[in-house]
CSV table of C-alpha atoms and ligand atoms in Angstrom, one decimal:
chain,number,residue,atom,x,y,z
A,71,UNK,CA,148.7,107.7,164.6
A,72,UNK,CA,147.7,104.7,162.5
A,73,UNK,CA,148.8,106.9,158.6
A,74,UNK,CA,148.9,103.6,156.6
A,75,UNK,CA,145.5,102.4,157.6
A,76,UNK,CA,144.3,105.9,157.5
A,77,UNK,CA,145.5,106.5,154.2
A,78,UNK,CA,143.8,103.5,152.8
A,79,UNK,CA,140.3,104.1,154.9
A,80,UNK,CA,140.5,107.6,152.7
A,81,UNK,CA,140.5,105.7,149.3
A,82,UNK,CA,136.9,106.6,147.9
A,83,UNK,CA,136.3,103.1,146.4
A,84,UNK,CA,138.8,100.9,149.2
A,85,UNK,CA,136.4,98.0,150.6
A,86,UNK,CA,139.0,95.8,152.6
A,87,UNK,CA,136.2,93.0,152.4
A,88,UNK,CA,136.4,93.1,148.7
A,89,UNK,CA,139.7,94.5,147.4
A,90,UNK,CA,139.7,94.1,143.3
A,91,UNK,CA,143.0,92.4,142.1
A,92,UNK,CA,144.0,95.6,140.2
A,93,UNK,CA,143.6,97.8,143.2
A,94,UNK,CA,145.3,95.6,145.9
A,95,UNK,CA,148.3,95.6,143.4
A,96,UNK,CA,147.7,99.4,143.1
A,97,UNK,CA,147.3,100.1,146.6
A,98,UNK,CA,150.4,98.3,147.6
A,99,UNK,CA,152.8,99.7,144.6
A,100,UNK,CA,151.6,103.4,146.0
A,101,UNK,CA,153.0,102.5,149.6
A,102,UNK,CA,156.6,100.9,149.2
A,103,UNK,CA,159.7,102.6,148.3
A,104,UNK,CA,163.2,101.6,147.5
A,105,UNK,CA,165.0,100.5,150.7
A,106,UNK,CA,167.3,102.5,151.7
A,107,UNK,CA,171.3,101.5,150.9
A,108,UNK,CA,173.8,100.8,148.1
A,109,UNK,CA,176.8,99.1,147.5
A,110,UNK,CA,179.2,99.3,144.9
A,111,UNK,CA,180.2,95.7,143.8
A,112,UNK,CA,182.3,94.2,140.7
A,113,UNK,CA,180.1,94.0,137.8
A,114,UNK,CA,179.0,89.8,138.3
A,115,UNK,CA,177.6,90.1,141.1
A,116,UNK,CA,175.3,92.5,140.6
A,117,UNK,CA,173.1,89.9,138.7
A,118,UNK,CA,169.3,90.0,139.4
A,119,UNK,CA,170.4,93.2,141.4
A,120,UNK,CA,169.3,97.0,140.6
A,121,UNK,CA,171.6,99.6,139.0
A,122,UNK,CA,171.3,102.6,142.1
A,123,UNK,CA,173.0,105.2,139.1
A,124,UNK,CA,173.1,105.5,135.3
A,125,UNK,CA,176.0,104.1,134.0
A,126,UNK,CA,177.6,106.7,131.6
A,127,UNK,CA,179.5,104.9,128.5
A,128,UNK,CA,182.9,106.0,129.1
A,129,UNK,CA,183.7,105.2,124.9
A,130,UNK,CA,182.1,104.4,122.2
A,131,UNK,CA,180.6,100.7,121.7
A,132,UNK,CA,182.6,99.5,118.8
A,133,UNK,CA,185.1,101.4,119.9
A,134,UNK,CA,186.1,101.2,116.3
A,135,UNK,CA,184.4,101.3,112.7
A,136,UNK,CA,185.1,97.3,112.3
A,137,UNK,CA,183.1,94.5,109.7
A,138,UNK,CA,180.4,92.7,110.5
A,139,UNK,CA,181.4,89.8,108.5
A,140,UNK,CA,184.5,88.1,106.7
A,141,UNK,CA,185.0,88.9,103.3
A,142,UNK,CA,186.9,92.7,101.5
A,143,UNK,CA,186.1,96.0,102.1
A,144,UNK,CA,186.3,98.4,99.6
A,145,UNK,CA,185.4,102.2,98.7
A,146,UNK,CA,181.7,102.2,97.0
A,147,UNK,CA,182.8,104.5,94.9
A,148,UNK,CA,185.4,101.9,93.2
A,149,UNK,CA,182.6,99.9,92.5
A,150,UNK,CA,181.9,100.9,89.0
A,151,UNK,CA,180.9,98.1,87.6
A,152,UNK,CA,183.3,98.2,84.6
A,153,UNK,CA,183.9,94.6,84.0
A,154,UNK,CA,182.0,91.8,82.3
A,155,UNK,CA,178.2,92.0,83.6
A,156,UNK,CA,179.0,94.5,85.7
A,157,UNK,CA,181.9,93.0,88.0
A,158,UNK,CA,184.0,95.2,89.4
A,159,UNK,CA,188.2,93.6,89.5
A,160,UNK,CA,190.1,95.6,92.5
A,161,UNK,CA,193.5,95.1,93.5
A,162,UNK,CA,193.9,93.3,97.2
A,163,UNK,CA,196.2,95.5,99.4
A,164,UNK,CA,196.4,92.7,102.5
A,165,UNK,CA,194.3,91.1,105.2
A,166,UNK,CA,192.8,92.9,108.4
A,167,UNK,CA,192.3,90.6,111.4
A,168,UNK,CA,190.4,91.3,114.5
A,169,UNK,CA,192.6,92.6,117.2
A,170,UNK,CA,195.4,93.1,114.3
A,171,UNK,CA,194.7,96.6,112.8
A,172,UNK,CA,195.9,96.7,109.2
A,173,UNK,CA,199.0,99.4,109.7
A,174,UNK,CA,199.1,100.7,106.0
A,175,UNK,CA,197.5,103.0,103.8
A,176,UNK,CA,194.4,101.3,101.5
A,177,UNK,CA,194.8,103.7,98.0
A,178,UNK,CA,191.8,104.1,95.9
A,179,UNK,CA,191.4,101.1,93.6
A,180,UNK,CA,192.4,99.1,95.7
A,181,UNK,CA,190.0,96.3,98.5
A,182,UNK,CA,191.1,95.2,101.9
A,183,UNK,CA,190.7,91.4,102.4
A,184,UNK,CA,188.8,91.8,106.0
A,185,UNK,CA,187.8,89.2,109.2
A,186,UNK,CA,184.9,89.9,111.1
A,187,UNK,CA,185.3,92.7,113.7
A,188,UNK,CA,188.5,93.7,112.2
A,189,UNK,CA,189.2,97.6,112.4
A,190,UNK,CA,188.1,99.0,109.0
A,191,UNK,CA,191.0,101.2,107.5
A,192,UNK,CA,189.9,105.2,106.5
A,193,UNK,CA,188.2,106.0,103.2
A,194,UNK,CA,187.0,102.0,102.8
A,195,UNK,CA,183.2,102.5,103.5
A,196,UNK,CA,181.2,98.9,102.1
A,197,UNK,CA,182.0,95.3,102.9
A,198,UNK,CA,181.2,92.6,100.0
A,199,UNK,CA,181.3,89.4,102.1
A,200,UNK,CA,183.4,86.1,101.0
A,201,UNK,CA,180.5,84.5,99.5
A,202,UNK,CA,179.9,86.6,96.7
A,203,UNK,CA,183.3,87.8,96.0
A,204,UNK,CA,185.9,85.7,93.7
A,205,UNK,CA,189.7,85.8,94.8
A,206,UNK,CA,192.2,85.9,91.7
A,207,UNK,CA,195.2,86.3,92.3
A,208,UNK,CA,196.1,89.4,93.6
A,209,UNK,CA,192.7,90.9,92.7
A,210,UNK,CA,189.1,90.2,93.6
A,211,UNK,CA,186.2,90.0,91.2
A,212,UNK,CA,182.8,91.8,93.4
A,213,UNK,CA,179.9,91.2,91.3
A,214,UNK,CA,177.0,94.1,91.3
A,215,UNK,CA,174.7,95.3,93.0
A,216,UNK,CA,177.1,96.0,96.5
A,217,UNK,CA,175.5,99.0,99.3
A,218,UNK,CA,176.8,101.3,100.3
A,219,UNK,CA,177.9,100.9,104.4
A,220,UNK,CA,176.5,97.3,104.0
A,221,UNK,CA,177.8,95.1,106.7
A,222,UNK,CA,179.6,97.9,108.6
A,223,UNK,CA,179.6,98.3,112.3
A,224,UNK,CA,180.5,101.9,112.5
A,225,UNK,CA,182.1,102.9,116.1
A,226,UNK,CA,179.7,104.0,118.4
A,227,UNK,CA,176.8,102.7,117.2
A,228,UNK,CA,175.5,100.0,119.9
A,229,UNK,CA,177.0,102.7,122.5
A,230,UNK,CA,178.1,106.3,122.6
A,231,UNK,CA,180.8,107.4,124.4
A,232,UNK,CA,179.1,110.0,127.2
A,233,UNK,CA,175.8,109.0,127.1
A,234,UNK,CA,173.5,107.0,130.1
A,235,UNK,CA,174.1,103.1,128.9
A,236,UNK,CA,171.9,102.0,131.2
A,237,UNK,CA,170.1,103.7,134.2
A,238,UNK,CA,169.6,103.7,137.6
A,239,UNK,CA,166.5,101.2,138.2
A,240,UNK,CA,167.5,99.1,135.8
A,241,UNK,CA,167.4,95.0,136.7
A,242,UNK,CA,170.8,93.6,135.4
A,243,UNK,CA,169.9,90.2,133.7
A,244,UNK,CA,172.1,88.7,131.9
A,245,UNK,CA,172.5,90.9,129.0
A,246,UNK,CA,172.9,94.1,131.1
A,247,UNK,CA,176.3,92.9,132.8
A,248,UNK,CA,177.5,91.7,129.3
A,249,UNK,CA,177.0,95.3,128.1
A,250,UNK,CA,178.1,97.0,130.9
A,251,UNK,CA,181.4,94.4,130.3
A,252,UNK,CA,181.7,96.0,127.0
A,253,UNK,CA,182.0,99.2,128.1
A,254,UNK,CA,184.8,98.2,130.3
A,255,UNK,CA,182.9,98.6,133.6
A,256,UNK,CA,184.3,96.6,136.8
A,257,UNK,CA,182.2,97.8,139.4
A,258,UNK,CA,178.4,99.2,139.3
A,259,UNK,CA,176.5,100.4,141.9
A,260,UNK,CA,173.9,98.8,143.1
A,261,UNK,CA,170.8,98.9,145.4
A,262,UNK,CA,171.5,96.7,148.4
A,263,UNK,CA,169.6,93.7,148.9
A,264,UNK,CA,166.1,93.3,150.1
A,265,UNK,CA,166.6,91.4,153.4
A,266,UNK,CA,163.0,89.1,153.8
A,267,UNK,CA,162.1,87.0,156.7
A,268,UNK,CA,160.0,83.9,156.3
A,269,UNK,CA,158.1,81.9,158.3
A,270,UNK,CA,155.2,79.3,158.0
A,271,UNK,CA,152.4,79.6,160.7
A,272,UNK,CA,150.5,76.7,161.7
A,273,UNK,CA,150.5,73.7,164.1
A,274,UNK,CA,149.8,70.8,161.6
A,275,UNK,CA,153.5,71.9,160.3
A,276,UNK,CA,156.2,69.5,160.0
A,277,UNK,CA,159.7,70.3,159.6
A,278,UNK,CA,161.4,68.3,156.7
A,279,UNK,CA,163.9,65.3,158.0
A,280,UNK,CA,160.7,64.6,161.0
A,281,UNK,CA,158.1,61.3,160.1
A,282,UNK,CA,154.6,62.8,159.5
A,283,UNK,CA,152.4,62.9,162.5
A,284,UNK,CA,148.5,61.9,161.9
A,285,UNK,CA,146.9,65.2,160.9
A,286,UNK,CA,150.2,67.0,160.0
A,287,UNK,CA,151.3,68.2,156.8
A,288,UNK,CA,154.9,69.0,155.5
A,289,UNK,CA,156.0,72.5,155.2
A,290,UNK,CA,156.0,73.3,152.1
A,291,UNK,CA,155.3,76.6,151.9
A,292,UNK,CA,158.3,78.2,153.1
A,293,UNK,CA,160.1,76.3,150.5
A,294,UNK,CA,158.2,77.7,147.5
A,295,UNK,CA,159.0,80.7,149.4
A,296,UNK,CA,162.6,80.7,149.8
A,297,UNK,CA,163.0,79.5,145.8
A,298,UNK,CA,160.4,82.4,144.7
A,299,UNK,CA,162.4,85.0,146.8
A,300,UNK,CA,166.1,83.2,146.2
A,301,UNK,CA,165.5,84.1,142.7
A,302,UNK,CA,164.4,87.5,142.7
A,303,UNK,CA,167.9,88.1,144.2
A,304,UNK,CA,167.1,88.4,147.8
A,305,UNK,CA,168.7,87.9,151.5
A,306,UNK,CA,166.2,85.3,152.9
A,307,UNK,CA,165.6,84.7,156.4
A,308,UNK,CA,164.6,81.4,157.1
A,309,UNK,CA,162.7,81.5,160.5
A,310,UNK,CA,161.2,78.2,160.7
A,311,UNK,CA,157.7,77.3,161.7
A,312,UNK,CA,156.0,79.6,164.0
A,313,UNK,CA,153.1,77.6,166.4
A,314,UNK,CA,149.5,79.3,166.5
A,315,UNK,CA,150.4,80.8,169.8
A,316,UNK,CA,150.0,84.6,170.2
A,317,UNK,CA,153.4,84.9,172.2
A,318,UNK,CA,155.2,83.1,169.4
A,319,UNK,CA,154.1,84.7,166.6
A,320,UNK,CA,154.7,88.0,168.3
A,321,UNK,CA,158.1,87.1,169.0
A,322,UNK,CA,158.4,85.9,165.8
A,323,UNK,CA,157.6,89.0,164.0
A,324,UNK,CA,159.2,91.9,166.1
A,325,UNK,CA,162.5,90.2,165.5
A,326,UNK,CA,161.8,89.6,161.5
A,327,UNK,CA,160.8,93.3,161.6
A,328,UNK,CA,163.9,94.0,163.5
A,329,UNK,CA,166.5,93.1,161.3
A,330,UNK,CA,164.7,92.6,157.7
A,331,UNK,CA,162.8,95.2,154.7
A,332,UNK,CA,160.0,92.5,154.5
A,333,UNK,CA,158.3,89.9,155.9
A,334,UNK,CA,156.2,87.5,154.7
A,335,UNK,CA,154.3,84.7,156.3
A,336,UNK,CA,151.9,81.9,155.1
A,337,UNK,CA,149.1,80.5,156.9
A,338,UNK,CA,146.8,81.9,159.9
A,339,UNK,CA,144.9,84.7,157.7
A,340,UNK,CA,141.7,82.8,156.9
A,341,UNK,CA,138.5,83.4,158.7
A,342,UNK,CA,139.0,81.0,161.0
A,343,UNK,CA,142.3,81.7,162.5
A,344,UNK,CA,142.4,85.5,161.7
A,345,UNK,CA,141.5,86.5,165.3
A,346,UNK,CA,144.3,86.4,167.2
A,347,UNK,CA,146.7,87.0,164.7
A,348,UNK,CA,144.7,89.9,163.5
A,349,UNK,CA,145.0,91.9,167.0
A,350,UNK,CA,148.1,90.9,167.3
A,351,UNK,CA,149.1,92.3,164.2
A,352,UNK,CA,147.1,95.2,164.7
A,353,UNK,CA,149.2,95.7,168.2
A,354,UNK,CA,152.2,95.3,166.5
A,355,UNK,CA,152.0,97.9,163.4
A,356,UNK,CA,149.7,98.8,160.6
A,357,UNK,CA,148.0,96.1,158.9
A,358,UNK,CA,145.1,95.9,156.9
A,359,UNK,CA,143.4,92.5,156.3
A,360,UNK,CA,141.9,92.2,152.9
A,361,UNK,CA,139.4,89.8,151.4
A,362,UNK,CA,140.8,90.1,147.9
A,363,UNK,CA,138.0,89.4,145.4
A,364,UNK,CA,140.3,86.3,144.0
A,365,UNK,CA,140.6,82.9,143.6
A,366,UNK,CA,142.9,81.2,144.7
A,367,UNK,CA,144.3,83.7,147.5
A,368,UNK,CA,141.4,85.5,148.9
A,369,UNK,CA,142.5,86.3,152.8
A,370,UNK,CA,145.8,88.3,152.9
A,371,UNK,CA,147.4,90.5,155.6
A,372,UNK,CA,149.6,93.7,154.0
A,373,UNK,CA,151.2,96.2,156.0
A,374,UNK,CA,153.8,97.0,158.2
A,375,UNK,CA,155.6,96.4,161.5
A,376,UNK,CA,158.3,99.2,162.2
A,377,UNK,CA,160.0,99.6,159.1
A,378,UNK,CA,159.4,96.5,157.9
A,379,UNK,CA,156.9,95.8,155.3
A,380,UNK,CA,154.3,92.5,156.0
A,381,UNK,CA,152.4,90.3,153.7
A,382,UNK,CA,150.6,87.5,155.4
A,383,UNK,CA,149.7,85.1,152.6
A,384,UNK,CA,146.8,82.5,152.8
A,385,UNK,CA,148.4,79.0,154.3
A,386,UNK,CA,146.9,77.0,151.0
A,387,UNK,CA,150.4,76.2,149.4
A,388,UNK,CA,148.6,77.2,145.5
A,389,UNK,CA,147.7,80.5,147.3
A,390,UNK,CA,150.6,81.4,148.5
A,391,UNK,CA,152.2,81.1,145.3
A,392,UNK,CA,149.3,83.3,143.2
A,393,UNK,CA,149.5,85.9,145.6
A,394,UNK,CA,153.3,85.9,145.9
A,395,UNK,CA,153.7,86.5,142.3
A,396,UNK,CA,150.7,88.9,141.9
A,397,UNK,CA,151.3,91.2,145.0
A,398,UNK,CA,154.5,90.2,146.3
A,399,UNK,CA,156.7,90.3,143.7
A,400,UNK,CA,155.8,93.8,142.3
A,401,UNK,CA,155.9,95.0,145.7
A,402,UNK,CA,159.8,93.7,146.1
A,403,UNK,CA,160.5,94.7,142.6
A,404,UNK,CA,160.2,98.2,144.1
A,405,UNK,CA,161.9,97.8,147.1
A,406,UNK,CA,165.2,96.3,145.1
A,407,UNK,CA,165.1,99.8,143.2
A,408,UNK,CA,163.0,99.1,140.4
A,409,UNK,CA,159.6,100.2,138.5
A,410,UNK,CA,158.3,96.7,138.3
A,411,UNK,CA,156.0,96.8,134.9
A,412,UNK,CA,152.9,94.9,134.5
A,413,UNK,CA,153.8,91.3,133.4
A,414,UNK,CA,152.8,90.6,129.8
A,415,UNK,CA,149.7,89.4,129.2
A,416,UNK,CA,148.6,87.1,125.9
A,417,UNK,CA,145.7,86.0,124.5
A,418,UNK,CA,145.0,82.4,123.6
A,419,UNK,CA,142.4,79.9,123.0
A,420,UNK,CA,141.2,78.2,125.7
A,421,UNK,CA,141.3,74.0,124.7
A,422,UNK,CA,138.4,73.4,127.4
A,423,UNK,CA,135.3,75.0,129.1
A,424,UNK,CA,136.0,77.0,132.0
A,425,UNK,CA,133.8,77.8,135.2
A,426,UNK,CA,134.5,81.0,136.4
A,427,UNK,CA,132.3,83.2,138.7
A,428,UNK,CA,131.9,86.6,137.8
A,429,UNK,CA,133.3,89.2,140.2
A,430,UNK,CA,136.6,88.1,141.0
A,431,UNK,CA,139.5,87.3,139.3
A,432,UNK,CA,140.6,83.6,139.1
A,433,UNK,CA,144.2,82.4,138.4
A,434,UNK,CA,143.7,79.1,137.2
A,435,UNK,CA,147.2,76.9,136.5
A,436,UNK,CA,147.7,76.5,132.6
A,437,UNK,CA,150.0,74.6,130.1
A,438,UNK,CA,150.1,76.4,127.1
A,439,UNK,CA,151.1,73.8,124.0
A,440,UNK,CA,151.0,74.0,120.4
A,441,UNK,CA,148.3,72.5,118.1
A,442,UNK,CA,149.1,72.8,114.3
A,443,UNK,CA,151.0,76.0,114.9
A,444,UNK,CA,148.5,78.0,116.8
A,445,UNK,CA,149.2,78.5,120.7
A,446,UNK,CA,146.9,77.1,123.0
A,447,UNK,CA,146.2,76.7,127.0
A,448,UNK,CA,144.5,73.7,128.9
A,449,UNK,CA,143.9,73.9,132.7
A,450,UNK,CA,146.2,71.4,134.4
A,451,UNK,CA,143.8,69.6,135.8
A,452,UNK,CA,141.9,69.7,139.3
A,453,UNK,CA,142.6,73.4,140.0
A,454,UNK,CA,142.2,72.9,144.4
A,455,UNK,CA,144.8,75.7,146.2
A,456,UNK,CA,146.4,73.0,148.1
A,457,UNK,CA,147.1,71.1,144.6
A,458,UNK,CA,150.6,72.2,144.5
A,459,UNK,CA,151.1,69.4,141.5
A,460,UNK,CA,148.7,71.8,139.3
A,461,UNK,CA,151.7,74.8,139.7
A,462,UNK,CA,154.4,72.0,138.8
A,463,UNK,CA,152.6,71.3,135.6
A,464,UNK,CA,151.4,74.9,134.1
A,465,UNK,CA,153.6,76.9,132.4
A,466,UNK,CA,151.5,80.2,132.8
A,467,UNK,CA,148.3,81.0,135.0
A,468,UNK,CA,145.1,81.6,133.0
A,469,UNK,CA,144.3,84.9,134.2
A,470,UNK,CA,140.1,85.0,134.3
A,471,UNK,CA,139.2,88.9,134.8
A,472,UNK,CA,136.9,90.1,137.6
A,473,UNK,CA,134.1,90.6,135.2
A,474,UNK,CA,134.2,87.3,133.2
A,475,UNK,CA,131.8,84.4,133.4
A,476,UNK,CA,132.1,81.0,132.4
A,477,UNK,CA,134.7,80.6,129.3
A,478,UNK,CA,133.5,78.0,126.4
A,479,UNK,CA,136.5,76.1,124.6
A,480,UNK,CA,137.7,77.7,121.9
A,481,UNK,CA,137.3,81.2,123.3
A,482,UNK,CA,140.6,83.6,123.7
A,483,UNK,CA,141.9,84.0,127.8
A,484,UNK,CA,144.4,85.8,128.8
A,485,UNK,CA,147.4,84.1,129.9
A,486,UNK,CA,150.8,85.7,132.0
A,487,UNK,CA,154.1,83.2,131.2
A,488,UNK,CA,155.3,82.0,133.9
A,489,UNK,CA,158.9,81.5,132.4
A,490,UNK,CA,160.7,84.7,133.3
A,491,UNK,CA,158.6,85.3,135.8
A,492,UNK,CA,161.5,85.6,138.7
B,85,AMP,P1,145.5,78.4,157.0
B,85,AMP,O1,145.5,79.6,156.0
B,85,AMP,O2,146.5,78.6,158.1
B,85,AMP,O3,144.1,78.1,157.5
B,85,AMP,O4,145.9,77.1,156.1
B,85,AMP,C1,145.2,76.7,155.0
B,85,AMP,C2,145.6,75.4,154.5
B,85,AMP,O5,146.9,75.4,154.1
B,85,AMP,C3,145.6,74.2,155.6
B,85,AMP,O6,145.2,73.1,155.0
B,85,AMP,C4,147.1,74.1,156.0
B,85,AMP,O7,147.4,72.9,156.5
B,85,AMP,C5,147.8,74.5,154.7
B,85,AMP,N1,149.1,75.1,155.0
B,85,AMP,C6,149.3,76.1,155.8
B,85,AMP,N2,150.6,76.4,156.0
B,85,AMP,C7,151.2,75.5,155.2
B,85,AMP,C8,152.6,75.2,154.9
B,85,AMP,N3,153.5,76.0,155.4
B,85,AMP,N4,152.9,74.2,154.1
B,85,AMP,C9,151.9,73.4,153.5
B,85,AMP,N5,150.6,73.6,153.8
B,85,AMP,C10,150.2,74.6,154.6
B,86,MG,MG1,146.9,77.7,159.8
């Protein structure tokens, strides 16, 4: 029984000839699920990885109330302003360092000279930092006007001891595996990695380190590829280039779909070549061939082969690269164990006219750059989806919606950064 196509023939408004951006992304986001498997692993290397539990802070983050800045602590209550305009003169009872808890007793009356992040002794409840307060002697002059709690880290209050610090689905960047490090954690556990096969189809293809043939074209595609999905953290499978021949690409992708989560090709979907492949596909699993009302990146193949999931991206290197990030991504972002969220979308002045046919939604390549102050985006020049140059140069893709028409310079478009992206 063919259940993925069937469930997607059953979608009232699903039109595989043309698929809206928003409902491909849909569709596909409805199908995959988190691959099965978790490790546990020491805390570093679960970078660009997915938390598989919630990570329950075993103490409170400070573990201590400490001060946020160098200078005395004191009791508020001392501070009564008694002196000339309203100083306040307290005796100093020692130094606190950090790491080097201050062993005695603070009495009332009296202020704590204090380093940042040092423990702050019992009953002292305000730090007056360096800057405003005057040493004399054995005393300190604090001027007015101090709060009460001001630049006091109380314990617990970035972390509490018992609750979830971070949880299960959670991408661990950079600042996730410094906080888990604060808790003390050593090992986390994590969703395994999504193993993806690549491949490039096409017999104009030319392997890297070979001269250029006339009418061939270097490979580039599954090097965009292997950078796009190196960076979202995952096991690539580098199978080479894979000749239009139906025995060869069938070989191909049974033994990708043996041993990987995902598979993704470039090249052979178009109009033109989509024949064979598309039988053969069709033989092989469940795949759905979509005309996706977009430009650049309209053919695409999405389905499945055993347990393996398949996108076959357009062979246009540009293309391959939209669609990647618009329907692969999200759709591997769930299979690592996450929600993946919408990426953020701003609005900014176009600098230049835009031609844009209404009823599909065109990702042009953009720079965004400043122009006294205000953001702005211009197209990076000639937008063709072989112009791999115009990806090199943008910062962000203009995002022009299904609905829109022409754009006139000056007009706000919506823009998705392309920094942070992976
Ligand atoms: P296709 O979708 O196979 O018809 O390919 C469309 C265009 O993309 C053709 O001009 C191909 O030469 C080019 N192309 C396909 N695969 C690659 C690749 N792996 N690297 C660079 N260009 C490619
Ligand atoms: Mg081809």
């Amino acid at each position: 029984m063919n259940s993925l196509l069937q469930t997607l023939s059953c979608l009232d408004d699903y039109d595989p000839n043309s698929l809206p951006v928003s409902r491909a992304q849909e569709l596909i986001l409805s199908l995959v699920a988190p691959v099965p498997g978790f490790e546990r692993a020491f805390v570093r290397l679960g970078l660009n990885r997915v938390l598989a539990e919630d990570v329950i802070a075993p103490m409170n983050v400070p573990a201590h109330d400490n001060s946020a800045m160098d200078g005395y602590a004191v009791r508020h209550a001392d501070l009564s302003g008694g002196g000339k305009s309203g100083e306040t003169i307290l005796d100093v009872a020692g130094t606190a360092f950090a790491g080097r808890p201050f062993a005695e007793r603070v009495c009332p009356g009296s202020a704590l000279r204090i380093m940042t992040g040092a423990i702050v002794p019992e009953g002292l409840d305000t730090i007056v930092i360096q800057e405003v307060a005057r040493a004399e002697g054995s005393k300190v002059v604090i001027p007015p006007g101090q709060r009460l709690g001001q630049h006091f880290r109380r314990a617990g209050e970035d972390l509490k001891a018992g609750q979830p610090a971070l949880k299960a689905g959670k991408l661990l960047r950079p600042a996730e595996i410094g906080l888990l490090a604060s808790l003390g954690v050593v090992e986390v556990m994590l969703h395994r990695r999504v193993r993806v096969a690549v491949f490039s189809t096409g017999d104009e293809l030319c392997p890297l380190g070979s001269p250029l043939q006339a009418g061939q074209v270097y490979d580039s595609n599954r090097y965009t590829l292997w950078g796009m999905l190196e960076r979202l953290g995952c096991e690539v499978l580098d199978m080479g280039v894979v000749r239009d021949d139906p025995q060869a690409l069938e070989a191909a992708l049974l033994s990708a779909a043996a041993s990987c989560d995902l598979i993704v090709t470039s090249g052979g979907v178009s109009v033109g070549e989509a024949d064979f492949v598309r039988e053969l596909m069709a033989r092989l699993g469940e795949v759905a061939f979509w005309k996706i009302a977009m430009k650049p990146g309209r053919p695409m193949a999405f389905g499945k082969i055993g347990d393996s999931w398949l996108f076959g991206l357009p062979g246009n290197p540009v293309a391959v690269m939209v669609t990647f990030y618009q329907f692969v991504r999200p759709a591997l972002l769930k299979l690592m164990g996450m929600s993946p969220e919408p990426l953020p979308i701003f609005r900014v002045a176009s600098s230049a006219n835009l031609k844009k046919a209404a009823g599909r939604t065109e990702f042009l390549r953009g720079r965004l750059f400043q122009e006294k102050g205000e953001w702005r985006v211009q197209p990076t020049g000639a937008q063709g989806s072989g112009i791999l140059r115009s990806m090199s140069e943008a910062n962000c893709f203009i995002v022009l919606e299904h609905e829109r028409g022409n754009v006139a310079a000056g007009e706000l478009v919506s823009v998705q950064a392309m920094d942070g992206l992976v």
